[in-house]
GROMACS .gro file of C-alpha atoms in nm:
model
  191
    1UNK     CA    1  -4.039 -10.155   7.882
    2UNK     CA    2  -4.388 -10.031   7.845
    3UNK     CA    3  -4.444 -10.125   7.490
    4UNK     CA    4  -4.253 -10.467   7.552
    5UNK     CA    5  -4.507 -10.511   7.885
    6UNK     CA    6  -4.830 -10.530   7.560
    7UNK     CA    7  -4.617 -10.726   7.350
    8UNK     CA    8  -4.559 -10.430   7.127
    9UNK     CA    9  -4.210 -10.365   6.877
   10UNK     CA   10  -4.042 -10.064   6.898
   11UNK     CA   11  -3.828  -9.986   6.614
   12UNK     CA   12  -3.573  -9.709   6.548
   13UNK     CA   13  -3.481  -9.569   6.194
   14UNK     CA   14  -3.153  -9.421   6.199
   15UNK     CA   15  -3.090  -9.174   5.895
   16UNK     CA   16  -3.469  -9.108   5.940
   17UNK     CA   17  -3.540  -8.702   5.870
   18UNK     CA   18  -3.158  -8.641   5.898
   19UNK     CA   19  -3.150  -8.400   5.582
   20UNK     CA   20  -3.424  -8.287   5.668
   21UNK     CA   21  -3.304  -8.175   6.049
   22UNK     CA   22  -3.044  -8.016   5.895
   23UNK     CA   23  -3.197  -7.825   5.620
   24UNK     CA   24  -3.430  -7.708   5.907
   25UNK     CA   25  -3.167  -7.600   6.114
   26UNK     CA   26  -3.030  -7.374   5.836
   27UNK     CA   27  -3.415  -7.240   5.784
   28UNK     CA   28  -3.353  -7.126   6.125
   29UNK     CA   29  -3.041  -7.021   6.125
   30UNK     CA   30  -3.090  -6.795   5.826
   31UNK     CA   31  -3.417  -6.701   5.975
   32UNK     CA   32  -3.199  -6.528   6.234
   33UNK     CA   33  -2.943  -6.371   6.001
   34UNK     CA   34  -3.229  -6.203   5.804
   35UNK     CA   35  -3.534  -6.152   6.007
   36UNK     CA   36  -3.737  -6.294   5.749
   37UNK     CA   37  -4.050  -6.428   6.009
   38UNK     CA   38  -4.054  -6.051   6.138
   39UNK     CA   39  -4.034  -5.903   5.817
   40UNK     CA   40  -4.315  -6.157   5.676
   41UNK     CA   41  -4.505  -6.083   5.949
   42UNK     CA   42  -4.452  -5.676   5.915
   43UNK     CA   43  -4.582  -5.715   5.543
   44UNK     CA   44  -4.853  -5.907   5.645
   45UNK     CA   45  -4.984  -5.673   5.874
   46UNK     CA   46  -4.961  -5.346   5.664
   47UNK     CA   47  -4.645  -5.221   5.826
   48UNK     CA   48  -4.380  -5.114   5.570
   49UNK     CA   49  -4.166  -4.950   5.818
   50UNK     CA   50  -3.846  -5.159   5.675
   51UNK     CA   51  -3.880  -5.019   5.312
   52UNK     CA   52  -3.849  -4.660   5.481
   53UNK     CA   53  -3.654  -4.657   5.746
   54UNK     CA   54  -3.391  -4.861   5.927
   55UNK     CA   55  -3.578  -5.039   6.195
   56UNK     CA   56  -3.273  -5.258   6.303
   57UNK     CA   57  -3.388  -5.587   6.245
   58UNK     CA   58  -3.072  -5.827   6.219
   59UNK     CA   59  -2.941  -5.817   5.891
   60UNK     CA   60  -2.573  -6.017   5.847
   61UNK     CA   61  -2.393  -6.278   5.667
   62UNK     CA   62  -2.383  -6.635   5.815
   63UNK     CA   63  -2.018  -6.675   5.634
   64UNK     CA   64  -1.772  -6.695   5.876
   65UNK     CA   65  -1.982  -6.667   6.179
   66UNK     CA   66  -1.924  -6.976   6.463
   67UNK     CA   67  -2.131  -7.268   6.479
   68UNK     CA   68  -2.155  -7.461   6.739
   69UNK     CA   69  -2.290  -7.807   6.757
   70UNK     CA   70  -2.429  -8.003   7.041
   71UNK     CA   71  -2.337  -8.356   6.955
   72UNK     CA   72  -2.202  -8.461   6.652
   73UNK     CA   73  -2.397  -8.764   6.534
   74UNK     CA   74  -2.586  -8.831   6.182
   75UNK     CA   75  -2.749  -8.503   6.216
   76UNK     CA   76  -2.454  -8.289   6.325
   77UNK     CA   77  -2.251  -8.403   6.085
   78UNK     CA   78  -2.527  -8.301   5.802
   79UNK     CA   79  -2.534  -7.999   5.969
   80UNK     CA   80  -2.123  -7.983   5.919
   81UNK     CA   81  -2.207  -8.043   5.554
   82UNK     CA   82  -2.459  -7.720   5.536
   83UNK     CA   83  -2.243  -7.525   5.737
   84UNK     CA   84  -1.912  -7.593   5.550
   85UNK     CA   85  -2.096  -7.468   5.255
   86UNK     CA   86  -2.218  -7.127   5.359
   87UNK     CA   87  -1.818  -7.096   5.487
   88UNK     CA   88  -1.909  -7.109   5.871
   89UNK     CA   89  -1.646  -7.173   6.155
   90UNK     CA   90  -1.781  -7.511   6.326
   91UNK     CA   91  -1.687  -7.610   6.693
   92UNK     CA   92  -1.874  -7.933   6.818
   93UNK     CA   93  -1.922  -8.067   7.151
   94UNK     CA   94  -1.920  -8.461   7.196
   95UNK     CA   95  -1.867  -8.644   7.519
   96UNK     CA   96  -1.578  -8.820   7.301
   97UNK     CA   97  -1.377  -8.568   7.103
   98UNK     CA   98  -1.252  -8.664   6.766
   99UNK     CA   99  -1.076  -8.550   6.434
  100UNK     CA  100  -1.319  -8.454   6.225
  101UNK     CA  101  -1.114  -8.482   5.924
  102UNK     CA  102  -1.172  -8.114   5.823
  103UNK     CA  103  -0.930  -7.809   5.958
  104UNK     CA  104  -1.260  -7.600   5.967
  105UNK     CA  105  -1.429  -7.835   6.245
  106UNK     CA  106  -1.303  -7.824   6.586
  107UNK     CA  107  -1.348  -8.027   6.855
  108UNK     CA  108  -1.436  -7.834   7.219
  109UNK     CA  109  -1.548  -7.850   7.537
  110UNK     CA  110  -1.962  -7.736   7.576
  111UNK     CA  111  -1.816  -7.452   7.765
  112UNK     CA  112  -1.605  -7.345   7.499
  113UNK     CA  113  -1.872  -7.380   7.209
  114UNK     CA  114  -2.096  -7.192   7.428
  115UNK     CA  115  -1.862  -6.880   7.516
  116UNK     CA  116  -1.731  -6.895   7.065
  117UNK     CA  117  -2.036  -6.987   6.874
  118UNK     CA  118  -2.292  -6.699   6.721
  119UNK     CA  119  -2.571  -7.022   6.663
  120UNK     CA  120  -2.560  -7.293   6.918
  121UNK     CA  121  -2.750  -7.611   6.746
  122UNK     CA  122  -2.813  -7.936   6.960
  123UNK     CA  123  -2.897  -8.271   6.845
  124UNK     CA  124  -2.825  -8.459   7.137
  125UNK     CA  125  -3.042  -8.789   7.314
  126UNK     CA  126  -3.229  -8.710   7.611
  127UNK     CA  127  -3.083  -8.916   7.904
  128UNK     CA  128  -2.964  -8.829   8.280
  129UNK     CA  129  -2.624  -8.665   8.138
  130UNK     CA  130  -2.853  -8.434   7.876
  131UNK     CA  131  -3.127  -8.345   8.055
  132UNK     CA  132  -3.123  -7.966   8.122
  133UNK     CA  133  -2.771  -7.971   7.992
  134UNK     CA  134  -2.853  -7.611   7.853
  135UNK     CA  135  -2.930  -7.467   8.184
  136UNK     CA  136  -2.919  -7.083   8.338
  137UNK     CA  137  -2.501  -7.110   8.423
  138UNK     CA  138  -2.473  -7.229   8.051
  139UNK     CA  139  -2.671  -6.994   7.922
  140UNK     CA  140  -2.507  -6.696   8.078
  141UNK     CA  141  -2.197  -6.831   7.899
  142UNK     CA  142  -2.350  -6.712   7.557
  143UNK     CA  143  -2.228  -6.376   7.369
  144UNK     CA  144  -2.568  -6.175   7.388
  145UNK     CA  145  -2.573  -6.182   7.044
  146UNK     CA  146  -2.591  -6.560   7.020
  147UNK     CA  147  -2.871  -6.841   6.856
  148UNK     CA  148  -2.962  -7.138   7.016
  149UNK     CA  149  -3.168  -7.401   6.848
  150UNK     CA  150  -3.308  -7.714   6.947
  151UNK     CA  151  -3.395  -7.976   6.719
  152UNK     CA  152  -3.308  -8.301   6.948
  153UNK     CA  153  -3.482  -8.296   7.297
  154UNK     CA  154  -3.763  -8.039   7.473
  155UNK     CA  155  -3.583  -8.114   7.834
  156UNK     CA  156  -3.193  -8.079   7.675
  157UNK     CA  157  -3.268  -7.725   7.764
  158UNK     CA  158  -3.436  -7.590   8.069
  159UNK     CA  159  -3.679  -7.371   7.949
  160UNK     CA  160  -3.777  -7.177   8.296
  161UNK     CA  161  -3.375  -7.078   8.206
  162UNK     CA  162  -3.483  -6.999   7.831
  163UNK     CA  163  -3.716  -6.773   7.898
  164UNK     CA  164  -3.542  -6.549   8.156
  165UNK     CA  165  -3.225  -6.532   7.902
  166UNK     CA  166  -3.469  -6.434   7.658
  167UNK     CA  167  -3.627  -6.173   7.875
  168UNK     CA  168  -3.341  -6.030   8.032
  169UNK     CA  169  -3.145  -6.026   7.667
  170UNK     CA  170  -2.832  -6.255   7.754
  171UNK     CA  171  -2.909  -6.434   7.427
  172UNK     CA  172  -3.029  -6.287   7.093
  173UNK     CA  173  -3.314  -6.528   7.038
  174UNK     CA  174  -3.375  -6.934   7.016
  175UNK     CA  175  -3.540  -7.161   6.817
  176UNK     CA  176  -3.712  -7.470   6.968
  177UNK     CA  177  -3.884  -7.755   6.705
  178UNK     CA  178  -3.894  -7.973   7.079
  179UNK     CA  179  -4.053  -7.867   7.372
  180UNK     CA  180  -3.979  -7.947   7.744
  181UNK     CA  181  -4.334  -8.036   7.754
  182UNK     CA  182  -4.505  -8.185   7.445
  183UNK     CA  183  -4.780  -8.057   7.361
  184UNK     CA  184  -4.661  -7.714   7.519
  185UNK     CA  185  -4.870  -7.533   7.775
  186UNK     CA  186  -5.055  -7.266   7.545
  187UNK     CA  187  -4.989  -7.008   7.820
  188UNK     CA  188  -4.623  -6.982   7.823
  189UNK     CA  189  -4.422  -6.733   7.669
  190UNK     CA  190  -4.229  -6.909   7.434
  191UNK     CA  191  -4.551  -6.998   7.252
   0.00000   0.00000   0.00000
């Protein structure tokens, strides 16, 4: 309305960035899988504690863990396409369920996806139904060693909720490419 008010055109781009979402998604997700940021950052710093001992950084196999998707649009479904390939279980949440041609990819409820999935990836719109859809009660419906990434929205998730999941160790870790506030507030702990 703003943008209309000045006589200015607004134009979307669908399929804009949509592989390249996904592919950051899976930078995430195997991110997770091997600790490669805390490793990098170990190296960097002089510390070659993991060369001689254990020092229990996650170390697994994405194939045949649970993904869950948030919304199953372009993006998800590129997502799908990376996720069928490393041999992952998929479960997706859309307000309208559907076949998605593929015995691999289920359709559930948001509840379900969020009490199956080891990585929890949303790619939803921001509107009154999504905003703070990932809240405290949804959190606490995560295994504790559970992902959750966020490539659509900052205010999908409600990051005062994040945090104390975070803290208190309810969910193994998130990644966030959206803020609830953009730019974020330096100060906070997610930063």
């Amino acid at each position: 309305a703003a943008a209309r008010e000045k006589n200015i055109t607004v134009c979307n781009v669908p399929g804009y960035s949509t592989e390249a979402v996904a592919e950051l998604v899976f930078g995430f997700i195997l991110n997770f899988a091997r600790s490669l940021s805390q490793q990098q950052w170990m190296i960097k710093e002089g510390d070659f504690t993991n060369f001689k001992q254990d020092i229990q950084t996650a170390n697994f196999e994405v194939q045949n863990k649970t993904l869950g998707i948030v919304c199953g649009g372009s993006i998800g479904q590129q997502v799908m396409k990376l996720a069928l390939a490393f041999n992952m279980n998929i479960l997706v949440y859309n307000r309208t369920p559907r076949d998605w041609g593929d015995p691999r990819i289920q359709s559930v409820s948001l509840e379900e996806l969020l009490r199956q999935s080891d990585f929890v990836s949303i790619h939803c719109p921001l509107s009154e139904d999504t905003k703070y859809l990932i809240n405290r009660e949804r959190l606490q419906l995560m295994k504790p060693t559970a992902y959750i990434i966020n490539t659509s929205r900052g205010p999908v998730i409600k990051e005062a909720d994040l945090i104390e999941a975070l803290q208190k160790g309810r969910i193994a870790g998130a990644a966030l490419d959206v803020q609830e506030k953009e730019p974020p507030d330096q100060d906070k702990i997610l930063y």
